[in-house]
Coordinates of C-alpha atoms in Angstrom, one line a residue:
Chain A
X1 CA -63.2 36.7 9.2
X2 CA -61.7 36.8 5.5
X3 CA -63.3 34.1 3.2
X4 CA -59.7 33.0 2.2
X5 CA -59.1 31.7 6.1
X6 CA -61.3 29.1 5.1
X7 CA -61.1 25.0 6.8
X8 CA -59.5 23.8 3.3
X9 CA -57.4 26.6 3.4
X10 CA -55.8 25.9 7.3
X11 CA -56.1 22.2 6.8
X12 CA -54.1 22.4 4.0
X13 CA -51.8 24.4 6.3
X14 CA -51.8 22.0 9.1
X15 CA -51.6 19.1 7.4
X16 CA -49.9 19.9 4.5
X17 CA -49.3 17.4 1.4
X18 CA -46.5 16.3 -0.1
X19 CA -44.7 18.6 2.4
X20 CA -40.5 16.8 2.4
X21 CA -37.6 16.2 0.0
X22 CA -36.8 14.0 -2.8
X23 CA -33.1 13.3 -2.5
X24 CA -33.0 12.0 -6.2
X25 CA -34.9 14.7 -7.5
X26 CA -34.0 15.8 -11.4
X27 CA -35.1 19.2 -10.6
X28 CA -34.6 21.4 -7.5
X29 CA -35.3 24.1 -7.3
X30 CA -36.1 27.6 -4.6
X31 CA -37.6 31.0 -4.8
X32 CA -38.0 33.3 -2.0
X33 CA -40.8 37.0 -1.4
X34 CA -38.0 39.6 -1.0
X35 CA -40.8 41.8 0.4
X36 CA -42.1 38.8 3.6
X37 CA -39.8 36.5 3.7
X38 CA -41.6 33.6 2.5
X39 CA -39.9 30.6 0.8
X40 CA -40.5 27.6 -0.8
X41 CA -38.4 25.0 -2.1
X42 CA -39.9 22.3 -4.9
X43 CA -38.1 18.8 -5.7
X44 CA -39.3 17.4 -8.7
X45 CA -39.2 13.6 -9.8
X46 CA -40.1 13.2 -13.8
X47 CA -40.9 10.2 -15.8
X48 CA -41.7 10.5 -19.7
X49 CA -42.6 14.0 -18.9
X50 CA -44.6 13.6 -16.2
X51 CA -44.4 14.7 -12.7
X52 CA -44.1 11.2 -11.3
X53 CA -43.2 12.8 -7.7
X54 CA -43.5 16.3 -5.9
X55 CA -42.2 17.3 -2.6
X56 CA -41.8 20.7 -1.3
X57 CA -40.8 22.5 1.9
X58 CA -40.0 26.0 3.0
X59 CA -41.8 28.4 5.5
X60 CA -44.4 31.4 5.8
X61 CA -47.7 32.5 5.6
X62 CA -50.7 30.2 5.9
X63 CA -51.6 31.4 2.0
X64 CA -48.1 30.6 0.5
X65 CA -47.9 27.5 2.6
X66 CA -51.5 26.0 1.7
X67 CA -50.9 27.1 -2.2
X68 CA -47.9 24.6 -2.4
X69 CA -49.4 22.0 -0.7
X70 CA -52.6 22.4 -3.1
X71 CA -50.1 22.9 -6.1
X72 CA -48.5 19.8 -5.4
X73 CA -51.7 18.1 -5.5
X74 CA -52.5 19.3 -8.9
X75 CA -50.0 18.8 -10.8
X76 CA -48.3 15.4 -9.4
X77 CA -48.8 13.2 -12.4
X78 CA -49.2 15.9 -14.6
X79 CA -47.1 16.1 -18.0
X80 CA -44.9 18.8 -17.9
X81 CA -46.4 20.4 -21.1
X82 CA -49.6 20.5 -19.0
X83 CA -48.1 22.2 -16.0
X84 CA -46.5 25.0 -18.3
X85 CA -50.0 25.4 -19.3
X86 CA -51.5 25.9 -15.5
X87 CA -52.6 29.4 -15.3
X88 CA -52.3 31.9 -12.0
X89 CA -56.0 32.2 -12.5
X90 CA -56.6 28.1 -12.3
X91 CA -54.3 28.1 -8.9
X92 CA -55.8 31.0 -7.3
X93 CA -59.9 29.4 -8.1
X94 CA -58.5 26.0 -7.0
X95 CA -57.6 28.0 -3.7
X96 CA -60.6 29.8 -3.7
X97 CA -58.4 33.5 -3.4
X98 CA -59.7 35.1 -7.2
X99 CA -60.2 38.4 -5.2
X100 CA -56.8 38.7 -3.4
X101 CA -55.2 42.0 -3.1
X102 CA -51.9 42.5 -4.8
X103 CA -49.5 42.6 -2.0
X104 CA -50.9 38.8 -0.8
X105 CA -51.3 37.5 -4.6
X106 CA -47.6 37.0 -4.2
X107 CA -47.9 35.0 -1.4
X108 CA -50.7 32.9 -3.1
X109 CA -48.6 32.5 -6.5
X110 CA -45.6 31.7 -4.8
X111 CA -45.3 27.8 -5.3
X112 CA -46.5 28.6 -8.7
X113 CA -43.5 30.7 -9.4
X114 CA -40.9 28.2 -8.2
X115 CA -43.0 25.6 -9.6
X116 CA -42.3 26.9 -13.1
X117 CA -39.1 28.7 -12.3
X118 CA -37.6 25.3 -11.6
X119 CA -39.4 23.4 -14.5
X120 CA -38.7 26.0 -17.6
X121 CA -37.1 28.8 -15.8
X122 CA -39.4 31.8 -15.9
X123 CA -38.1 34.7 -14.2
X124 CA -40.8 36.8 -13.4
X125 CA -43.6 36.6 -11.1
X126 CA -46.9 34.5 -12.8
X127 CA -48.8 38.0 -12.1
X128 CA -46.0 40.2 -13.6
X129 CA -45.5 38.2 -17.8
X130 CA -47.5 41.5 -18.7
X131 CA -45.8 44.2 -17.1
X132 CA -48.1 47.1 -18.5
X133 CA -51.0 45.9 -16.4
Chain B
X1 CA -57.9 73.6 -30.1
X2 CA -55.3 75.0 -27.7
X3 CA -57.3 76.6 -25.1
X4 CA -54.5 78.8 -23.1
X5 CA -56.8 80.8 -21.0
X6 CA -58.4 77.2 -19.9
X7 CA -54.4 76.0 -19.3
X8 CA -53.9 78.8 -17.1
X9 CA -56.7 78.4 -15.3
X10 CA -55.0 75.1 -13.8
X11 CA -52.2 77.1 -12.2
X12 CA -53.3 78.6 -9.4
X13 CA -50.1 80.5 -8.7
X14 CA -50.5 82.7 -12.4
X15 CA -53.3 84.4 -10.4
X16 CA -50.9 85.7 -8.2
X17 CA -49.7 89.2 -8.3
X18 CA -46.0 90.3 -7.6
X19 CA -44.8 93.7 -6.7
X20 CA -48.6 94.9 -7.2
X21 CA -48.1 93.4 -11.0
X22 CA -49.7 90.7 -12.4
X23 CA -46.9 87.6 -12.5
X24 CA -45.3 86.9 -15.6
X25 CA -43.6 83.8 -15.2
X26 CA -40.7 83.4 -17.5
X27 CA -38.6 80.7 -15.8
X28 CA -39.6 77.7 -16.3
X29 CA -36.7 76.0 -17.8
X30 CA -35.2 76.5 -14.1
X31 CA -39.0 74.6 -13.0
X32 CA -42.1 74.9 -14.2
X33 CA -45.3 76.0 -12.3
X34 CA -47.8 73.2 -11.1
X35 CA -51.5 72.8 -11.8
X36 CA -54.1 71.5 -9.9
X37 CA -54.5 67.8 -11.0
X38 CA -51.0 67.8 -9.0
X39 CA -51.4 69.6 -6.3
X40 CA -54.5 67.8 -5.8
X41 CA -53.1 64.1 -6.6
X42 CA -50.7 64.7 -3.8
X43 CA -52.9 66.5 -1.3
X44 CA -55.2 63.2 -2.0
X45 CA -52.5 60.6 -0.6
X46 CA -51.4 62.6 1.9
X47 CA -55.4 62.8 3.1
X48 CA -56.4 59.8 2.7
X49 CA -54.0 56.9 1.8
X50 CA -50.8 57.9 3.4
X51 CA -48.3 54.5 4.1
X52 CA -44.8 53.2 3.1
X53 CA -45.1 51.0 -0.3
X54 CA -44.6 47.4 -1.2
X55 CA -44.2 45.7 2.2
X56 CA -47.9 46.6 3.4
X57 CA -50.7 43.9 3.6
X58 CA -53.0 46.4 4.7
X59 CA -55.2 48.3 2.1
X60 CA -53.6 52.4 2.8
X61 CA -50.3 50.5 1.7
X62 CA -52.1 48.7 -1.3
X63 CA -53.3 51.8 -2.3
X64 CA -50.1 53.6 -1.5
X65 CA -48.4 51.1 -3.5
X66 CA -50.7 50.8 -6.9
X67 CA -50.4 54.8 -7.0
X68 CA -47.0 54.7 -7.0
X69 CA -46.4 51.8 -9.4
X70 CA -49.1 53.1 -11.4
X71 CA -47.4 56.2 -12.2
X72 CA -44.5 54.5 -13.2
X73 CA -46.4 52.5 -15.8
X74 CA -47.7 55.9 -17.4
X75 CA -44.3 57.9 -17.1
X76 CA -42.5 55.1 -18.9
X77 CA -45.7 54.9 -21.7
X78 CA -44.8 59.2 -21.9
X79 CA -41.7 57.9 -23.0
X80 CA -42.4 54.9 -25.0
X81 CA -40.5 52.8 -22.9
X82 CA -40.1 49.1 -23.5
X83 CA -41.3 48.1 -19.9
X84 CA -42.0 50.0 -16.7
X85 CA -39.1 48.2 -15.3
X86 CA -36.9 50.1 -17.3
X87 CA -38.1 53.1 -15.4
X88 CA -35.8 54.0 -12.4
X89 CA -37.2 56.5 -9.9
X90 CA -34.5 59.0 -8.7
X91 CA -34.2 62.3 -7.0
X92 CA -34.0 64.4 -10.4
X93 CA -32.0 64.5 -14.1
X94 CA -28.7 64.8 -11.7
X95 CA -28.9 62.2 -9.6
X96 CA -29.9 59.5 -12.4
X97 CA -26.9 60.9 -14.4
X98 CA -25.1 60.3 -11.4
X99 CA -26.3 56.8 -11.4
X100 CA -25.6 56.0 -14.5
X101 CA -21.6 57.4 -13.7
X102 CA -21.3 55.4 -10.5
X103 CA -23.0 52.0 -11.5
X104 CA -22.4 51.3 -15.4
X105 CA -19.6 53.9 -15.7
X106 CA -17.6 52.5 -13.0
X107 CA -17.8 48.5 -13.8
X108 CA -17.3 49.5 -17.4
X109 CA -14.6 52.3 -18.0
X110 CA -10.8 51.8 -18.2
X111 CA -7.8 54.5 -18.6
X112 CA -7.9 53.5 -22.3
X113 CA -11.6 54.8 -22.8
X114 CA -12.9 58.1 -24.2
X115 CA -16.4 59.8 -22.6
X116 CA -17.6 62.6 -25.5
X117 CA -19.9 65.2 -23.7
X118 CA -20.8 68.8 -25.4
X119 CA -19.8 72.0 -24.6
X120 CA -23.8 72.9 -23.7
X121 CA -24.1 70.3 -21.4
X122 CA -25.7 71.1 -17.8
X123 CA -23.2 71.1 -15.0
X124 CA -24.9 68.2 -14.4
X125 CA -23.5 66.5 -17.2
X126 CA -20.1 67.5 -16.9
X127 CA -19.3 67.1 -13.8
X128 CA -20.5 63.4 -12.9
X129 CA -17.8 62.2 -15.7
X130 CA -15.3 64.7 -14.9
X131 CA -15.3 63.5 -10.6
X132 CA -15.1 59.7 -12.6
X133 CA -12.5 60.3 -15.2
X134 CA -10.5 61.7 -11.9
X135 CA -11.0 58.1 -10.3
X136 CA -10.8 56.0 -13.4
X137 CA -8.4 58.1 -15.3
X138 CA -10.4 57.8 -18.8
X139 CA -10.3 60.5 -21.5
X140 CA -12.9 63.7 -21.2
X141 CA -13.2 64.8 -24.9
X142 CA -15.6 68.3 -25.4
X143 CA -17.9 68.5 -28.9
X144 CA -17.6 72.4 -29.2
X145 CA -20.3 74.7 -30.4
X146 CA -20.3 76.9 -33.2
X147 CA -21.2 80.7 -33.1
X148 CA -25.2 80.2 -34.0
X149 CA -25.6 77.8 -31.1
X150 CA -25.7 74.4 -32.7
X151 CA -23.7 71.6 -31.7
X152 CA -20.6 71.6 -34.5
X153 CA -21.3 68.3 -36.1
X154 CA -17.9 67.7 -37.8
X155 CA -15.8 68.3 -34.7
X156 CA -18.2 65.5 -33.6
X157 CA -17.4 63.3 -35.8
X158 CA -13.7 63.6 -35.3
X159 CA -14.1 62.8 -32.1
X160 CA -16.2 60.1 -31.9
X161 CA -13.7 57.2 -32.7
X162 CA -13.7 53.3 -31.2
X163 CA -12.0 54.8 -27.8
X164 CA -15.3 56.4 -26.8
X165 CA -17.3 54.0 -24.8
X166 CA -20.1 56.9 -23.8
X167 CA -21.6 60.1 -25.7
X168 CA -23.1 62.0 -23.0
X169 CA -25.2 64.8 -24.4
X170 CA -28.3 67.2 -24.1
X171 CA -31.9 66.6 -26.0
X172 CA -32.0 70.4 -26.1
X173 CA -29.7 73.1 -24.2
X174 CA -30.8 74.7 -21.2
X175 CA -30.0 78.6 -22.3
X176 CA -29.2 77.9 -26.0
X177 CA -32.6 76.3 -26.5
X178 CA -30.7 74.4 -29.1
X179 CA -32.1 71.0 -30.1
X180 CA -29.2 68.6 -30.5
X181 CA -29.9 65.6 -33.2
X182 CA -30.1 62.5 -30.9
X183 CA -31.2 60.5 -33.5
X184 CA -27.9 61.2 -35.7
X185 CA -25.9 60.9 -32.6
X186 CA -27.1 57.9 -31.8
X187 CA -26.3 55.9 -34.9
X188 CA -22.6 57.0 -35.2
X189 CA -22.0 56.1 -31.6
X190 CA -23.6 53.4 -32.0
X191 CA -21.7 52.5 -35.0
X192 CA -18.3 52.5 -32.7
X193 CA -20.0 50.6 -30.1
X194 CA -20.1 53.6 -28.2
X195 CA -23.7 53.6 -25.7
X196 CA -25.6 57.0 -26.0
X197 CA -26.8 58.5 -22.5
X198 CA -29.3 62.0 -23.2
X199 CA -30.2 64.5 -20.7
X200 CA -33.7 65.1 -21.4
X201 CA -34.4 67.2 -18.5
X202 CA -35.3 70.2 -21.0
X203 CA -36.5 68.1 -23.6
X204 CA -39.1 65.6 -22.4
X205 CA -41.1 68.8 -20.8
X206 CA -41.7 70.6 -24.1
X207 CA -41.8 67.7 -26.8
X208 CA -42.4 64.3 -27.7
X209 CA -39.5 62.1 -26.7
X210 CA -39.6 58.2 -27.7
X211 CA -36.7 56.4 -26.3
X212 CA -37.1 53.7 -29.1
X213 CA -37.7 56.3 -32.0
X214 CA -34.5 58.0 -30.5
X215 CA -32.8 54.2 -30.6
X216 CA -30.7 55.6 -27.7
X217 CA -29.6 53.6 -24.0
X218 CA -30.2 56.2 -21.1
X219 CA -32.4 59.1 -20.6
X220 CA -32.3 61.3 -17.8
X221 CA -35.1 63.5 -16.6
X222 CA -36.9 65.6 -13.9
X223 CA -40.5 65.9 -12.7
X224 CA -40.1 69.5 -11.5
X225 CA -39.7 70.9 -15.4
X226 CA -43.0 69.2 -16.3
X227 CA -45.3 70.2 -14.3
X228 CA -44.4 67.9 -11.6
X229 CA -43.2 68.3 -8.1
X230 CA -39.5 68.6 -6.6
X231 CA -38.1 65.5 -5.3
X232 CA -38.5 63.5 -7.9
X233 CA -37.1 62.4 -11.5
X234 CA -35.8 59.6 -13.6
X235 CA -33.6 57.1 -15.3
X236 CA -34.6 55.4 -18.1
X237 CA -32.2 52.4 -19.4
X238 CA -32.1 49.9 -21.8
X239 CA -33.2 46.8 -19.3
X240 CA -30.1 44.9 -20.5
X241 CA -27.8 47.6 -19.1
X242 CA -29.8 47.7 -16.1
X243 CA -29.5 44.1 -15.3
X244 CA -25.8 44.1 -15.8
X245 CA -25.4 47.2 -13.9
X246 CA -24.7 46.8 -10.2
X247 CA -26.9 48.9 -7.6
X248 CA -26.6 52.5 -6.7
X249 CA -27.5 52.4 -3.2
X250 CA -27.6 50.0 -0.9
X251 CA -30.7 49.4 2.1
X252 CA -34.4 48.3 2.2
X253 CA -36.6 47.6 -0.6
X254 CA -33.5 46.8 -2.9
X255 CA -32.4 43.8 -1.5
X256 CA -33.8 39.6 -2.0
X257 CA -32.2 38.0 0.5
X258 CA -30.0 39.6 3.3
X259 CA -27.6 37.6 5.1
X260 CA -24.5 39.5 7.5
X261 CA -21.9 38.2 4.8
X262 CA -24.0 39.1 1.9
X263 CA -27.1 40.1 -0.2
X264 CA -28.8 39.5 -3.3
X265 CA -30.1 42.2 -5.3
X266 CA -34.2 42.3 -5.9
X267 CA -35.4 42.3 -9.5
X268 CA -35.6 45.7 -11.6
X269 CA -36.5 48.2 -11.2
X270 CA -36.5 47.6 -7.4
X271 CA -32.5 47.1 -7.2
X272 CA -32.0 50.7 -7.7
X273 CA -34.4 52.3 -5.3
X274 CA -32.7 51.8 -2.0
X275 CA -34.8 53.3 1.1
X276 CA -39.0 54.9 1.1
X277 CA -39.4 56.7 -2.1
X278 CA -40.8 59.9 -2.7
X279 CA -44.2 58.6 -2.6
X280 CA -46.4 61.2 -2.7
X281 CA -44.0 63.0 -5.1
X282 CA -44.0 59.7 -8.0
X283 CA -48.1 60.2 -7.5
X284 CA -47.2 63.7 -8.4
X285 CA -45.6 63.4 -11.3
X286 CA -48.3 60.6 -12.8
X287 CA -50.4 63.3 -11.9
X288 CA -48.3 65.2 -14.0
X289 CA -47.4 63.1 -17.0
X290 CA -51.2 62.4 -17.3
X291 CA -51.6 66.5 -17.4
X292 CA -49.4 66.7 -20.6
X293 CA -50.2 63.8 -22.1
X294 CA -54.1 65.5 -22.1
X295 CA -52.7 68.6 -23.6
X296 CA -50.5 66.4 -26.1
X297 CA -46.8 66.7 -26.0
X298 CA -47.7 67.9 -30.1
X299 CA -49.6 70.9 -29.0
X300 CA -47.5 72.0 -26.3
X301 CA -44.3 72.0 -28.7
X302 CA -46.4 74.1 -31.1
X303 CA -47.3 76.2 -28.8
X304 CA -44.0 76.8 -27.7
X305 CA -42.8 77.1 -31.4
X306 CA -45.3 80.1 -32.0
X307 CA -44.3 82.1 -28.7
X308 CA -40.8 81.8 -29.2
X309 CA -40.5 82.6 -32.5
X310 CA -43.0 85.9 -30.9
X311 CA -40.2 86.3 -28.5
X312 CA -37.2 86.4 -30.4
X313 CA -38.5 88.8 -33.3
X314 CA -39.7 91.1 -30.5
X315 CA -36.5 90.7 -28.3
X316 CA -33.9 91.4 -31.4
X317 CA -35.7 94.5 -32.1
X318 CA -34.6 95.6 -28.4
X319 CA -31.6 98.2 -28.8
X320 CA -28.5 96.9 -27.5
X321 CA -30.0 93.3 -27.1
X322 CA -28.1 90.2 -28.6
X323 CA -29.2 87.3 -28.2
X324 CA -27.9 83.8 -27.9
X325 CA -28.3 80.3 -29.5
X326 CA -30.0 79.4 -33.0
X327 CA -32.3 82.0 -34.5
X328 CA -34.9 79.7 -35.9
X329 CA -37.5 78.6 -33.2
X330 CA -38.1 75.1 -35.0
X331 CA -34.5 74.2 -34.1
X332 CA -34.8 75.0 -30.3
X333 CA -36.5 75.0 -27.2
X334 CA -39.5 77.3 -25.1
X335 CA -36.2 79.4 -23.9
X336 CA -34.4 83.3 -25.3
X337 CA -31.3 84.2 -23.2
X338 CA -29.9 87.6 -23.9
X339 CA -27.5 90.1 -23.0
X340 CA -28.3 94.1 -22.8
X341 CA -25.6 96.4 -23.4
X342 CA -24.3 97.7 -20.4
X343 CA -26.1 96.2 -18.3
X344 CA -25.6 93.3 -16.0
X345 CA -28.1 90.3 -16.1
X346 CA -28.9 90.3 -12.4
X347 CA -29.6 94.1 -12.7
X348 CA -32.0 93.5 -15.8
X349 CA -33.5 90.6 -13.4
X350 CA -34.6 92.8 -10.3
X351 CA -35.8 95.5 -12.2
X352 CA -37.7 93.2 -14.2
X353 CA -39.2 91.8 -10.8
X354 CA -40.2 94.6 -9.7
X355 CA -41.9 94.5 -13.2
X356 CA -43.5 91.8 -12.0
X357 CA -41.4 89.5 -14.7
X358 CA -40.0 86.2 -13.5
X359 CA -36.9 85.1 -15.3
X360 CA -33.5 83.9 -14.6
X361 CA -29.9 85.9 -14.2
X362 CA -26.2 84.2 -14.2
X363 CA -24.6 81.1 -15.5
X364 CA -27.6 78.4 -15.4
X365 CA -25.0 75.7 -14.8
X366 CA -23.5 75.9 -17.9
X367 CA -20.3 78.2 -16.9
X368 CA -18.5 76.7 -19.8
X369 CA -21.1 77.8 -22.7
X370 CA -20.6 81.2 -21.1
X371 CA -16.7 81.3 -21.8
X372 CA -17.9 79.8 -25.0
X373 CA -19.7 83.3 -25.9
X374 CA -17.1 85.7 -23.9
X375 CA -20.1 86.8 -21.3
X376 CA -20.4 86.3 -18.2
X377 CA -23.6 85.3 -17.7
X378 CA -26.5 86.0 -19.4
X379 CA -30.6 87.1 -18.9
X380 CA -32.7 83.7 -19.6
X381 CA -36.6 84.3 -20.2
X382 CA -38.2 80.8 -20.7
X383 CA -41.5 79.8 -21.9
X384 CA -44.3 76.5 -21.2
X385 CA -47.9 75.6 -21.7
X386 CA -49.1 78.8 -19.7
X387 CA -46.9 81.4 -21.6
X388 CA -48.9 84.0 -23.8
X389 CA -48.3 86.4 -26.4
X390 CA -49.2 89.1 -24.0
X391 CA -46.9 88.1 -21.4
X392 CA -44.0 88.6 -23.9
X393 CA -44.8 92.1 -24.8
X394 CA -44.9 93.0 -20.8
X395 CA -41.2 91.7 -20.9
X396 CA -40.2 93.9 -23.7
X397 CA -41.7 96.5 -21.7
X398 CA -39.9 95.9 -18.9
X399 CA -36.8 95.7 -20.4
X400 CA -37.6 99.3 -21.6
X401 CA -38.0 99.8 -18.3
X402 CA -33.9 98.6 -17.6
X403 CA -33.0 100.4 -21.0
X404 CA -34.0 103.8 -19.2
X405 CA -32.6 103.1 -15.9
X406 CA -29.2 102.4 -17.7
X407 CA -29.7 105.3 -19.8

């Protein structure tokens, strides 16, 4: 069995946090993996710069699904200055996935990408800002 | 230290012998020969990581897939790109002209535009503006030639006025060899807001091309010229253009989201590579690029420098030979087309095969630049990495040969 299918990984899958909608979110926001299918969705609640509330939903893999249910975890509360700060490579060791191949590092970066797609609008993919490597 | 009996070593077809001769291979501005690294780099994914690209979780299609992105990475570095993403695979120097015609040349022309090509342009450069100027009803000016071969650079400047929204021209001329001045080019058109598209399928073979050096918004090119396999070739754009340009083709891999009503496009340079790729034909030309770049694009166009100017002294002091396009070999191209007295260029081609002597008879696509000169086609020999001194002199020989059949 892969060390990524791990029990914090598929509890996180089963019983996913922060998993719903925020009907009065100020930011809203949905990305989709043109190559599986996977989508997320992120409403975002702020106060004084801060997260105050996170709630996502979408579907797909047990990887992009358990990433934005950890995600949420880690940055509810967090200052937005903070969360522009959150590197792919502090997600993926928070997951546990530092040695994922490319095509499932998308998967895993996912929530990441609509996280700050939505919050400061970056348009490519948090494993693509240097496009030489 | 250019080491041309080590270069021809990676060729394995040089060894070969034609008609009992030894080959002299003389046509490579038509395509060039392959070496090993290429041959090899695709035999290698066919063996052992064979699988369709970018949808694979499993490791043939990871490995599938960082071969093919990975030659994209150093294809767009051969050409100082700004970002792999601005590096479009396509069939070949045609189809991305093509491209280029059908996505920004049909959102963006009107009746009241101008396109300015050359009169040494490829067919492949012609006629892509010409099938659009019959749909959009724009204005097809010509930049003429003058009689040494160079591109007449006040009839160019007449021309280029606020009207033209396009100069499409050739790096360097396919028979003429000539070298045209992007750089110039590319600061008057710019300086009418004109965009500047170049086919480099001659030039980025045989020299160093730097798209931002150049300052210019599309180059077109082909694998097969440069060592690299058929199949395969490139667009290069300015990403702006690229992002405002709709897709080519529609189908897999281009899309983000399909629904029956409609579809949004993927991100570049994804959006215009519709369908499976030619995958083991982009590993081929990596394979490639990383060939020349080893060599350095430098040395190659010295080298080529030193043979032709070998090549046209020893052709002009064939009787009865004239040849055509600039006289100087710093101002062209690898290439010396000719015409013999008397003699018609596909007769001078098969007795020169039977020679043993490769090299090219007839219009190469460029019928206009032959009603240009008055022939009616002419004899190319051209020249790459591989070409020797020695392999000139057994084409002056040969065309001895043709000069005493035609006696």
């Amino acid at each position: 069995m892969l060390d990524f299918y791990r029990e914090f990984i598929l509890d996180h899958y089963r019983h996913p946090r922060n998993k719903g909608e925020l009907p009065d979110a100020d930011i809203s926001h949905e990305e989709h993996n043109p190559v599986c299918g996977d989508r997320i969705h992120m409403d975002i609640k702020l106060e004084n710069d801060h997260i105050a509330d996170i709630k996502w939903h979408g579907e797909g893999c047990t990887i992009s699904q358990a990433s934005a249910s950890i995600l949420s975890e880690m940055v509810k509360g967090k200052s937005v200055e903070e969360v522009r700060h959150l590197s792919k490579e502090e997600l993926l060791e928070q997951l546990g996935m530092e040695t994922l191949t490319p095509a499932r590092i998308k998967c895993a970066l996912l929530s990441l990408k609509v996280l700050k797609a939505g919050l400061y609008g970056l348009t490519s993919w948090p494993d693509e800002e240097d496009e030489w490597n | 230290m250019y080491n041309i009996e080590a270069i021809r070593q990676q060729f394995p077809v040089l060894q070969r012998r034609v008609h009992g001769k030894p080959l002299v291979y003389l046509d490579s501005a038509a395509t060039s020969q392959k070496p090993l690294a290429v041959i090899e780099a695709m035999d290698r994914y066919y063996r052992e990581y064979n699988a369709n690209v970018h949808r694979g979780v499993h490791t043939l299609s990871e490995e599938a897939t960082a071969a093919y992105e990975g030659a994209r990475k150093r294809i767009a570095r051969f050409i100082n790109a700004r970002s792999p993403r601005e590096l479009i695979y396509t069939r070949n120097a045609t189809e991305a002209i093509n491209l280029v015609a059908a996505t920004w040349g049909r959102t963006n022309l009107t009746p009241n535009d101008a396109v300015l090509i050359t009169e040494m342009e490829h067919h492949s450069n012609i006629v892509p503006w010409q099938l659009l100027r019959d749909q959009i009803g724009f204005e097809l000016r010509v930049v003429p030639v003058t009689d040494d071969g160079y591109l007449d650079m006040e009839a160019f400047d007449r021309l280029l006025d606020e009207r033209v929204k396009l100069v499409a021209v050739t790096h360097m001329s396919n028979v003429l060899g000539t070298i045209n001045p992007i750089a110039e080019i590319a600061r008057k058109a710019h300086a009418v807001g004109a965009l500047v598209l170049v086919d480099g399928a001659q030039s980025v073979p045989h020299m160093p091309v730097d798209v931002q050096a150049l300052d210019i918004d599309f180059l077109a090119f082909s694998a097969h010229k440069m060592a690299g396999p058929t199949g395969i070739g490139a667009l290069w754009a300015r990403r702006d253009l690229l992002e405002a340009m709709p897709p080519y083709m529609g189908g897999g891999d281009m899309i983000a989201l399909v629904t029956l009503e409609r579809s949004t496009w993927a991100d570049l340079p994804y959006k215009f590579e519709a369908g499976t790729p030619a995958i083991a034909e982009a590993v081929g030309f990596g394979a490639a690029v990383d060939f020349l770049s080893a060599l350095g694009m430098e040395n190659i166009r010295a080298h080529e420098i030193e043979i032709t100017e070998y090549a046209l002294e020893a052709l002009s002091e064939v009787p009865g030979l004239r040849l055509l396009g600039p006289r100087k070999a710093a101002d062209k191209g690898g290439v010396a087309a000719f015409v013999l007295d008397g003699v018609h260029p596909h007769d001078i081609a098969s007795i020169l095969d039977a020679e043993g002597v490769a090299v090219r008879a007839g219009h190469h696509c460029a019928q206009p630049l032959m009603q240009r000169y008055n022939v009616p086609a002419t004899t190319r020999a051209s020249f790459y990495v591989y070409t020797t001194r020695e392999e000139i002199d057994r084409l002056v020989e040969a065309l001895h040969v043709v000069r005493k059949v035609f006696a």
